[in-house]
PDB file of C-alpha atoms in Angstrom:
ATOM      1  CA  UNK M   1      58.931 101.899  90.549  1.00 86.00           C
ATOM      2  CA  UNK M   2      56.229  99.523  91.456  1.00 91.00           C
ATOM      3  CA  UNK M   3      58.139  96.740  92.191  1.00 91.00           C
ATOM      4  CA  UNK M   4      56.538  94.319  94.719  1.00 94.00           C
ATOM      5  CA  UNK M   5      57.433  93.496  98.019  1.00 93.00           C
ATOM      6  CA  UNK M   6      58.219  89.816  97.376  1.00 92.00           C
ATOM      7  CA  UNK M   7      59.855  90.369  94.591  1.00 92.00           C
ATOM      8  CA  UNK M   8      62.070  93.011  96.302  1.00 92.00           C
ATOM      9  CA  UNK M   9      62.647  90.355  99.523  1.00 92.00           C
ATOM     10  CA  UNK M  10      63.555  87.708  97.124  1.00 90.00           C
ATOM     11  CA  UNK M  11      66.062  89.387  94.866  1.00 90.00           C
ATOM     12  CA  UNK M  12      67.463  90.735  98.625  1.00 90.00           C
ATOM     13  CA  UNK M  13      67.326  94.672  97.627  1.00 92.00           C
ATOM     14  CA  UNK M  14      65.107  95.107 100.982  1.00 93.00           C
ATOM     15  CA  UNK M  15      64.595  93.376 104.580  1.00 92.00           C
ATOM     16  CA  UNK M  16      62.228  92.805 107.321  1.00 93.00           C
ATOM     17  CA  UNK M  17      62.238  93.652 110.491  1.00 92.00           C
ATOM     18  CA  UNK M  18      62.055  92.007 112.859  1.00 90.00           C
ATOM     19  CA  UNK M  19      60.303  94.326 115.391  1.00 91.00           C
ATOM     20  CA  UNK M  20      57.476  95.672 113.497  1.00 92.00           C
ATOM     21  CA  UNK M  21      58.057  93.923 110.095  1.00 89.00           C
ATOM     22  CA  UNK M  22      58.770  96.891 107.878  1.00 93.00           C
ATOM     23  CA  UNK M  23      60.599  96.784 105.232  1.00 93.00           C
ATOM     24  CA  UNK M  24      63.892  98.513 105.090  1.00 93.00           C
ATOM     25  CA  UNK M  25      66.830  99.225 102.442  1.00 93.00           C
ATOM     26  CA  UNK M  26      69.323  96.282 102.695  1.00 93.00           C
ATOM     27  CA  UNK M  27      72.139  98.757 101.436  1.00 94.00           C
ATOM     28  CA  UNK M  28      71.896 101.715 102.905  1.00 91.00           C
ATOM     29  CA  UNK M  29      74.670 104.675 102.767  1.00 93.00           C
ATOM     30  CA  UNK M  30      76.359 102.723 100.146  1.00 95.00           C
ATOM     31  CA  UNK M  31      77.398 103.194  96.493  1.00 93.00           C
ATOM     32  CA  UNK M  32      76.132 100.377  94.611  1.00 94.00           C
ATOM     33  CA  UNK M  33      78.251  98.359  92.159  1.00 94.00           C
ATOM     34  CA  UNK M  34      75.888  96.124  89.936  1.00 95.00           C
ATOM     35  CA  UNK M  35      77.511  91.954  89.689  1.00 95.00           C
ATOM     36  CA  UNK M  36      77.187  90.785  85.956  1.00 94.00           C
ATOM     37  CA  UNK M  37      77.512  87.409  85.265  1.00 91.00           C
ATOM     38  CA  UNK M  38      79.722  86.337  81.656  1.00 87.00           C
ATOM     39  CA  UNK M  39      76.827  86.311  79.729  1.00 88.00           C
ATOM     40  CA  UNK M  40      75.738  90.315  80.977  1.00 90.00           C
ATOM     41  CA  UNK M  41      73.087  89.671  82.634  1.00 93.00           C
ATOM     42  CA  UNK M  42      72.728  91.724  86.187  1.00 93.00           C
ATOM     43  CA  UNK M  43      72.154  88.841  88.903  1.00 93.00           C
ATOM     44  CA  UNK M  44      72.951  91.374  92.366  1.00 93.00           C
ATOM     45  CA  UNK M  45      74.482  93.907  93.948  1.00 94.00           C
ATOM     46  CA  UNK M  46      77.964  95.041  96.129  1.00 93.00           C
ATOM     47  CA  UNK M  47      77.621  97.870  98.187  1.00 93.00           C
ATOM     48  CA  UNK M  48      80.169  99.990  99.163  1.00 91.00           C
ATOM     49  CA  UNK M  49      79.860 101.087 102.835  1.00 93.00           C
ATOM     50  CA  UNK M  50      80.390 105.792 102.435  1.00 92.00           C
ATOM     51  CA  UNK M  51      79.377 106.302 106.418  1.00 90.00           C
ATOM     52  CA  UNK M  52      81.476 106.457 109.603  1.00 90.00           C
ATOM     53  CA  UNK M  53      80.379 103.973 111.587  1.00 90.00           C
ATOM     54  CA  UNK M  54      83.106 101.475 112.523  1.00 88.00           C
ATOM     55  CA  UNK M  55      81.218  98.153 112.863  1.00 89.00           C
ATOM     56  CA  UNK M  56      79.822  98.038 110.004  1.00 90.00           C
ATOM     57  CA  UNK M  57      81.332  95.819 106.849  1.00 89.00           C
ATOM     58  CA  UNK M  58      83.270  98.145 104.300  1.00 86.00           C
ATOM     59  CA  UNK M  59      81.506  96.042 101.403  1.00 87.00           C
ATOM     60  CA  UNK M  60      78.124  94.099 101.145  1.00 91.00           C
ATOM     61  CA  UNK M  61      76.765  91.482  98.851  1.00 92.00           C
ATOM     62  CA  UNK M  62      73.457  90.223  97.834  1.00 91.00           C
ATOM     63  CA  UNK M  63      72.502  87.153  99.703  1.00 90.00           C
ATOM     64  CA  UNK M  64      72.169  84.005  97.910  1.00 90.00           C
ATOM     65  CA  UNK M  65      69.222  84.197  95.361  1.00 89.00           C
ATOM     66  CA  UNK M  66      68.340  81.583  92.626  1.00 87.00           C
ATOM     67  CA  UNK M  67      70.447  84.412  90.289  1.00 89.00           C
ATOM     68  CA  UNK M  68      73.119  85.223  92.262  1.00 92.00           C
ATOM     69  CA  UNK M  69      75.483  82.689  93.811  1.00 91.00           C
ATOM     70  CA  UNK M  70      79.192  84.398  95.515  1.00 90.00           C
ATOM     71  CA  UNK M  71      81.272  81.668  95.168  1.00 92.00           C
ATOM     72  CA  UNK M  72      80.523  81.473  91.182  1.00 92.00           C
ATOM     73  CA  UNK M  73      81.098  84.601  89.923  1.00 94.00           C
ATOM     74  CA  UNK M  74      84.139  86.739  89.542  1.00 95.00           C
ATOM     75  CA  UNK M  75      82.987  90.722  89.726  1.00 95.00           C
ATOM     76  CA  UNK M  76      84.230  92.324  86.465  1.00 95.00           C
ATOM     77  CA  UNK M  77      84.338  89.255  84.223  1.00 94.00           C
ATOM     78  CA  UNK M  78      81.961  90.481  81.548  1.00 93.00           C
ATOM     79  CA  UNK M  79      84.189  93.228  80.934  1.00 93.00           C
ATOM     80  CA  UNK M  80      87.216  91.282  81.347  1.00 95.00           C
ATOM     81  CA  UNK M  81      87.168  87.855  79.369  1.00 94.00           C
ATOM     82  CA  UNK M  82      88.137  89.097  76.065  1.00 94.00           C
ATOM     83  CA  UNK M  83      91.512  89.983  77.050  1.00 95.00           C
ATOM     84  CA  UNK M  84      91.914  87.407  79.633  1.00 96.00           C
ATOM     85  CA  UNK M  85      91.249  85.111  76.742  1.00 95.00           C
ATOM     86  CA  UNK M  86      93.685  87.380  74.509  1.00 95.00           C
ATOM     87  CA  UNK M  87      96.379  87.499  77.163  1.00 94.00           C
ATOM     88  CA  UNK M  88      95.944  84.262  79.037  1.00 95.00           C
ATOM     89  CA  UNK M  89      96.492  86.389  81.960  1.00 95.00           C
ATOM     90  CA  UNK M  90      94.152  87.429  85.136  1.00 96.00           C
ATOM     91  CA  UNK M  91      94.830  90.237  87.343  1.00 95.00           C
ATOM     92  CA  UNK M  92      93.197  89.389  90.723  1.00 95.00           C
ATOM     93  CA  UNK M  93      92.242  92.292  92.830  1.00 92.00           C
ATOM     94  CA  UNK M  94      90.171  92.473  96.379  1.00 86.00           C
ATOM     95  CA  UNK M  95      87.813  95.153  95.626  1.00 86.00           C
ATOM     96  CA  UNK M  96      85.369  96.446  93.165  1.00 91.00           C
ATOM     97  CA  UNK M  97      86.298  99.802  92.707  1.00 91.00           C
ATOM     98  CA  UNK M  98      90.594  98.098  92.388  1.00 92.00           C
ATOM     99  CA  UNK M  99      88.422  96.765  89.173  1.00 95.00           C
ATOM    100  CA  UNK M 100      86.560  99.711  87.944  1.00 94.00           C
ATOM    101  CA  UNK M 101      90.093 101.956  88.215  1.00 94.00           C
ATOM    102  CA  UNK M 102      92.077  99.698  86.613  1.00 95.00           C
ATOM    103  CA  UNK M 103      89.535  99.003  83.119  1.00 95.00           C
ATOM    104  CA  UNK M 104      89.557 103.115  83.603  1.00 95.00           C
ATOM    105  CA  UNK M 105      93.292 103.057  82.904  1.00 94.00           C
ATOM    106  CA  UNK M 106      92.840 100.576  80.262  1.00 94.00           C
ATOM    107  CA  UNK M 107      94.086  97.439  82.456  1.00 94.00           C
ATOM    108  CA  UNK M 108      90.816  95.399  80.892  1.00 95.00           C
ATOM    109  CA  UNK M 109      91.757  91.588  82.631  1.00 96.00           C
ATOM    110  CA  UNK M 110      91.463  92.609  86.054  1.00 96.00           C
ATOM    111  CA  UNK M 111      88.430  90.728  88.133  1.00 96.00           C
ATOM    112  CA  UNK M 112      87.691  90.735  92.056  1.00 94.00           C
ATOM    113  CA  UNK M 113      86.789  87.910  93.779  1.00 92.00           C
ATOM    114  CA  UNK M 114      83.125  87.948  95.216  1.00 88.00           C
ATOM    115  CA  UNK M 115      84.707  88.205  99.052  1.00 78.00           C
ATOM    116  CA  UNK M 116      88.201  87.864 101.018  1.00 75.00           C
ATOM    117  CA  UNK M 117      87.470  83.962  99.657  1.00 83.00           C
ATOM    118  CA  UNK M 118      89.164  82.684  96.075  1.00 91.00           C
ATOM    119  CA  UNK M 119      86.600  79.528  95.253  1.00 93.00           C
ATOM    120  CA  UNK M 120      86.714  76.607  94.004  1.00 94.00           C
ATOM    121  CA  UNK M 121      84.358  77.085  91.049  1.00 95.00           C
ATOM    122  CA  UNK M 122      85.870  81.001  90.768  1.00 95.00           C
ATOM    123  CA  UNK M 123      89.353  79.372  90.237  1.00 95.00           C
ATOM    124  CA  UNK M 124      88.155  76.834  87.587  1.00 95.00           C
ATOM    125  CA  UNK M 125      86.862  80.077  86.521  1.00 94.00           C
ATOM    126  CA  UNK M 126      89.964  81.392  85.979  1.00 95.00           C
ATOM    127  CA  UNK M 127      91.471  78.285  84.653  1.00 95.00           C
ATOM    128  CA  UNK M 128      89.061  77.785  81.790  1.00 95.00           C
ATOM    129  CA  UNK M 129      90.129  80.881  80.477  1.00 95.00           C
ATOM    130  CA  UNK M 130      93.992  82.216  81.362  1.00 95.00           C
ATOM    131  CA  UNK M 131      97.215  80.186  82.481  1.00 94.00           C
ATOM    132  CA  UNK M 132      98.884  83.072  84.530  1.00 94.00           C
ATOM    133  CA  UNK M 133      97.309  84.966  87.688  1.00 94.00           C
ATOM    134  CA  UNK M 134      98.835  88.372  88.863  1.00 93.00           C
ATOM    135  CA  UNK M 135      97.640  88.789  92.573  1.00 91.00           C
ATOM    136  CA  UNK M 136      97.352  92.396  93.796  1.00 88.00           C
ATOM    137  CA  UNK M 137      96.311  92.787  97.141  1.00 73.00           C
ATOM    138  CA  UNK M 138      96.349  95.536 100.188  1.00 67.00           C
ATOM    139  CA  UNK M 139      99.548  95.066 102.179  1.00 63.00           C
ATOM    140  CA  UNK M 140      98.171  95.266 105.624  1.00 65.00           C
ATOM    141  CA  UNK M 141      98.400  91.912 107.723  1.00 65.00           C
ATOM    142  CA  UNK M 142      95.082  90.788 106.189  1.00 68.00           C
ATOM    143  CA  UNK M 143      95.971  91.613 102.967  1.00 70.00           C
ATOM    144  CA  UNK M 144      99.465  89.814 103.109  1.00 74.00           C
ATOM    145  CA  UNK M 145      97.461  86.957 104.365  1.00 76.00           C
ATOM    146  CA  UNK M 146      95.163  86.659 101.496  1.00 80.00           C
ATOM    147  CA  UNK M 147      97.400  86.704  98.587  1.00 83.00           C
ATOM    148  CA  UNK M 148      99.560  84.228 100.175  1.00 80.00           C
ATOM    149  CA  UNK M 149      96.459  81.724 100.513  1.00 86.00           C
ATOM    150  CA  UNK M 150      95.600  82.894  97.003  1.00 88.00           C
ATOM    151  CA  UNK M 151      98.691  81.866  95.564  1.00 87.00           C
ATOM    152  CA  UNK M 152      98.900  78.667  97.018  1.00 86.00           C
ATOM    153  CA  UNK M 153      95.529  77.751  96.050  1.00 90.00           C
ATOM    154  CA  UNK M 154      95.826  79.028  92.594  1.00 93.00           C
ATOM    155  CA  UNK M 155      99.493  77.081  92.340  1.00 87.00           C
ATOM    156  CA  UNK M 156      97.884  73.694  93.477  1.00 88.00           C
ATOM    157  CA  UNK M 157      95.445  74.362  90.842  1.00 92.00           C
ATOM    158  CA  UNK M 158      97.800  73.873  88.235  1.00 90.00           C
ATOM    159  CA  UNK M 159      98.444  77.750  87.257  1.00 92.00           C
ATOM    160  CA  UNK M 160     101.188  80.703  87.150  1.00 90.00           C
ATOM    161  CA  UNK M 161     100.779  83.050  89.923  1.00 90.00           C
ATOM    162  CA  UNK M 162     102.947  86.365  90.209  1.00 88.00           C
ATOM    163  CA  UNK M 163     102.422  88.963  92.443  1.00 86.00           C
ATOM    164  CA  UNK M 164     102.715  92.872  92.527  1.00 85.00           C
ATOM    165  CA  UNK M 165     103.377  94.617  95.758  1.00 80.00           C
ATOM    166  CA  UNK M 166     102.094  98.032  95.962  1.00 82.00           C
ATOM    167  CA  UNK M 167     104.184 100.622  98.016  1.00 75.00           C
ATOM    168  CA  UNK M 168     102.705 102.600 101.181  1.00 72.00           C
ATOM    169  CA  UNK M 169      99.926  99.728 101.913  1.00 65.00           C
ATOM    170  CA  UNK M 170      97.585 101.277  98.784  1.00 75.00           C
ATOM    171  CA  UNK M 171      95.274  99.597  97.238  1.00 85.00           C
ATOM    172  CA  UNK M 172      95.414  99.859  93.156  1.00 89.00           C
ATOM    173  CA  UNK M 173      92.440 102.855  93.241  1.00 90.00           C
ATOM    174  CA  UNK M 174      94.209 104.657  95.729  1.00 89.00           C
ATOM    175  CA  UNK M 175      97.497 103.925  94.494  1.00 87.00           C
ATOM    176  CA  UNK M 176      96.888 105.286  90.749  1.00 92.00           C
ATOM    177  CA  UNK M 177      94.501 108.239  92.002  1.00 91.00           C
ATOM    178  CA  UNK M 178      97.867 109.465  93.717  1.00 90.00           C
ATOM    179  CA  UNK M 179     100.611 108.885  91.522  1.00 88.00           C
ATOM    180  CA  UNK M 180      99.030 107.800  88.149  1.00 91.00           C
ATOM    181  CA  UNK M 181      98.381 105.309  85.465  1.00 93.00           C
ATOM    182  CA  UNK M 182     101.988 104.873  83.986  1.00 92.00           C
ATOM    183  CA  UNK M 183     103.702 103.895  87.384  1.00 87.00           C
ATOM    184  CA  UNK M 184     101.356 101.921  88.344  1.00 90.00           C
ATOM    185  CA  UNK M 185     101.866  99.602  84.781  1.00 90.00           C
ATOM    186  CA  UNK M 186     105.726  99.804  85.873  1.00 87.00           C
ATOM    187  CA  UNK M 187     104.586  98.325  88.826  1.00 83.00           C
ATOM    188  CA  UNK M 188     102.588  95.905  87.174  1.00 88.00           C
ATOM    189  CA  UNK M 189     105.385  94.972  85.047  1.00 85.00           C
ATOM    190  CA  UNK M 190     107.646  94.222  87.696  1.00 77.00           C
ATOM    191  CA  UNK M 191     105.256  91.750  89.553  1.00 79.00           C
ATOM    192  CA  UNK M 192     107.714  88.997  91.501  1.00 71.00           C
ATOM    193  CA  UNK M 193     106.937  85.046  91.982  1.00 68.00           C
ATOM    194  CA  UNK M 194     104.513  83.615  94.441  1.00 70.00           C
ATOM    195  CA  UNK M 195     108.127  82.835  95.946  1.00 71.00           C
ATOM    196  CA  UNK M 196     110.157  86.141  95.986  1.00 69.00           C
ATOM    197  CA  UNK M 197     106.619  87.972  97.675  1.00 69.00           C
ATOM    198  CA  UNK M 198     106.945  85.482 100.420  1.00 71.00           C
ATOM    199  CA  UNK M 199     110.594  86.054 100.906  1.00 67.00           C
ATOM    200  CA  UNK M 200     109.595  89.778 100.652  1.00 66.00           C
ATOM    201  CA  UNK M 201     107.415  89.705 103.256  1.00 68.00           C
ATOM    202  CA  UNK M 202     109.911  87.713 105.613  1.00 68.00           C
ATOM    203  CA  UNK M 203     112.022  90.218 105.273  1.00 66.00           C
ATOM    204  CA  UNK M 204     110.479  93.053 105.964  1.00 69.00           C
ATOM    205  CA  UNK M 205     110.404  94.625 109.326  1.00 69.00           C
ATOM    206  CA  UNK M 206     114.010  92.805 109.845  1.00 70.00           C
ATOM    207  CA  UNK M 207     117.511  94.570 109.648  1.00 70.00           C
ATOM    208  CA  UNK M 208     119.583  91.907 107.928  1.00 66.00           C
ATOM    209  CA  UNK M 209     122.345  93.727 109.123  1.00 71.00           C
ATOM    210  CA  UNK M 210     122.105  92.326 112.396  1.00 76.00           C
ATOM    211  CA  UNK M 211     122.902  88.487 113.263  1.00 73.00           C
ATOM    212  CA  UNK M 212     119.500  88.264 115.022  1.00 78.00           C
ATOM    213  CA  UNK M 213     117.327  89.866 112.002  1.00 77.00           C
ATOM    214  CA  UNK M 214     119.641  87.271 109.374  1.00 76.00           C
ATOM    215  CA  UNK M 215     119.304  84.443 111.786  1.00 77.00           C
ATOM    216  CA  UNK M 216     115.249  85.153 111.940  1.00 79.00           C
ATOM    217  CA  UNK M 217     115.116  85.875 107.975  1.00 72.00           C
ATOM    218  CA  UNK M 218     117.060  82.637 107.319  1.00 78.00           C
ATOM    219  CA  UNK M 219     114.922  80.716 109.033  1.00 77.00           C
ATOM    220  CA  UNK M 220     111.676  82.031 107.694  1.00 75.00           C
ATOM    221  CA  UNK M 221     113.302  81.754 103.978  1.00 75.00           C
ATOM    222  CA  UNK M 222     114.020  77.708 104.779  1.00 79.00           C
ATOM    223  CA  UNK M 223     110.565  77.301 105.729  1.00 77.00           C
ATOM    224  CA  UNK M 224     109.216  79.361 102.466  1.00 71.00           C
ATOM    225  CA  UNK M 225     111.606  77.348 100.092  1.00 76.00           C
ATOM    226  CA  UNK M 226     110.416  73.794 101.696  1.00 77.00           C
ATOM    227  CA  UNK M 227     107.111  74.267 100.544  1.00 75.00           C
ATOM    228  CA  UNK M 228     108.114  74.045  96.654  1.00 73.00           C
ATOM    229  CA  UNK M 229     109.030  70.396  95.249  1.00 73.00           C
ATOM    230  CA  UNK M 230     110.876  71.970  92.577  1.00 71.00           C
ATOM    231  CA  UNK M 231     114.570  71.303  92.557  1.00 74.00           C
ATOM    232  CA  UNK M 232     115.611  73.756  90.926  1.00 72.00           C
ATOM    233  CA  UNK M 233     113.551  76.710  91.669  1.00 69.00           C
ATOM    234  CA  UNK M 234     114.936  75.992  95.264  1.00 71.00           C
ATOM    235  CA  UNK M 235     118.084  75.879  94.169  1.00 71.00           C
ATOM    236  CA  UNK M 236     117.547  79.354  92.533  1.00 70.00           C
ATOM    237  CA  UNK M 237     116.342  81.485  95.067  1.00 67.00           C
ATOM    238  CA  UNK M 238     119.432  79.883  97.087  1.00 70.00           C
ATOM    239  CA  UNK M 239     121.792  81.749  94.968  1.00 70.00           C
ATOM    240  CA  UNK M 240     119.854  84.783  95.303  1.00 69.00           C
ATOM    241  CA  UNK M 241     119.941  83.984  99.290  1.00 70.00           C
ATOM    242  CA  UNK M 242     123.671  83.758  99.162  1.00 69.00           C
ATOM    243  CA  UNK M 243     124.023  86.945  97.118  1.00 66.00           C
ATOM    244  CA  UNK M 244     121.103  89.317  98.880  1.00 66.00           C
ATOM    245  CA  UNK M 245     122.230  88.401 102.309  1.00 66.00           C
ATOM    246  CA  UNK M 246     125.164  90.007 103.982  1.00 56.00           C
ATOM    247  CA  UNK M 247     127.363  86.933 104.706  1.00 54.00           C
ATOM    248  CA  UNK M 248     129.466  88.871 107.342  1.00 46.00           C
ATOM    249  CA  UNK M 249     128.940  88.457 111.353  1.00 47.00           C
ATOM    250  CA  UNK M 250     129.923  87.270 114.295  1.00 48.00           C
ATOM    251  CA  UNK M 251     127.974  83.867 114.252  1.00 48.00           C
ATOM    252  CA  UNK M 252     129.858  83.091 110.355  1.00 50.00           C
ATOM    253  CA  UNK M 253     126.528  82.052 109.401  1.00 49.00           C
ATOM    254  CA  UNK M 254     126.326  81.583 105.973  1.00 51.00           C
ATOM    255  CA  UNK M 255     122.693  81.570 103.353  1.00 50.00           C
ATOM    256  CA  UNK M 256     124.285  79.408 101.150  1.00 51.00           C
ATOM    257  CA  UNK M 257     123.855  76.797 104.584  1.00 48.00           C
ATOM    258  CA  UNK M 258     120.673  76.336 103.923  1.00 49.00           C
TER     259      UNK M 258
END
């Protein structure tokens, strides 16, 4: 299209190499999602990674330009601030297409971080314009990471944080492709505390029908309810602890103990 080569270099659509110093297509076999900032300008590029090769990232951004800065833009705000404002809610997702799927289905305050990292300036982002976050993320290891780091962040920050857990380790595109747009707003609906998805997690994998997988559980849940300062949301989930847990075995061990 008669772009120049500098130009090109600078705005990071193309590389160098560093054999022979041809140029060379920075995303190759991807599908391209253009990043607009709040104000709708295009300032780069994600690329979604459609080959088989194993080593290579699933998702690549545009390197840092003088337009186009990661850590300060959330992909899908443009589309998304007029009901964030409206609803004074976010729905945080990992990926781009999570985002594209859910404004399909008419979701329209859902925004993806530019990277597995929630910043700084994205979070003051988010707190400019919303009070509650709903954090939707894969529930792989990684994924059950991330949204705990997210919430913890975005808590210290001074906002509401709920989470939705998907079933079957989906993400939200793959999860509403399957099954469809109405459960996945049940889902959405029924998203849980930063709190209750931790306890979740703890439990899962564990038979709390055995004194070994209630002793383990208890433990975790002790650990998960020190990290709150609030009285009586420990208090709380300490009832639910005495009523969720099977309070019969051998060891007499009670969850009202803790």
């Amino acid at each position: 299209k008669g772009y120049k080569s500098n130009v090109l270099l600078q705005a990071g659509l193309v590389k160098k190499s560093e054999t022979d110093g041809t140029l060379y297509d920075t995303f190759r076999d991807r599908i391209m999602f253009p990043i607009v900032n709040r104000t709708g300008n295009i300032v780069g590029f994600t690329g979604r990674y459609l080959g088989a090769k194993k080593e290579v990232a699933k998702y690549l951004n545009t390197g840092e330009t003088e337009l186009f800065k990661k850590s300060e833009i959330l992909f899908g705000i443009n589309l998304s601030l007029r009901q964030i404002t409206t609803s004074g809610t976010v729905i945080l997702v990992e990926g781009n297409p999570d985002v594209v799927r859910l404004h399909e289905i008419g979701v329209q305050n859902a925004v993806a971080p530019m990277g597995t990292a929630l910043t700084k300036e994205q979070m003051d982002i988010i707190k400019r314009y919303a009070r509650t976050v709903i954090l939707i993320g894969d529930t792989d290891a990684a994924g059950v990471k991330a949204v705990v780091k997210h919430g913890e962040d975005l808590i210290n920050e001074g906002l509401n944080v709920r989470v939705m857990v998907i079933p079957d380790g989906k993400d939200p595109d793959e999860y509403i492709k399957k099954n469809g747009a109405d459960r996945f707003r049940a889902l959405l609906s029924g998203a849980v505390s930063d709190i209750e998805y931790k306890l979740l997690m703890a439990a899962s994998g564990l038979s709390l029908e055995t004194d070994d997988g209630r002793l383990k559980y208890l433990s975790e849940a002790a650990k998960i309810l020190a990290t709150t300062d609030d009285i009586m949301t420990r208090d709380i989930y300490i009832g639910r602890l005495c009523e969720d847990v099977p309070s019969t075995s051998s060891s007499g061990l009670q969850p009202c103990m803790l």
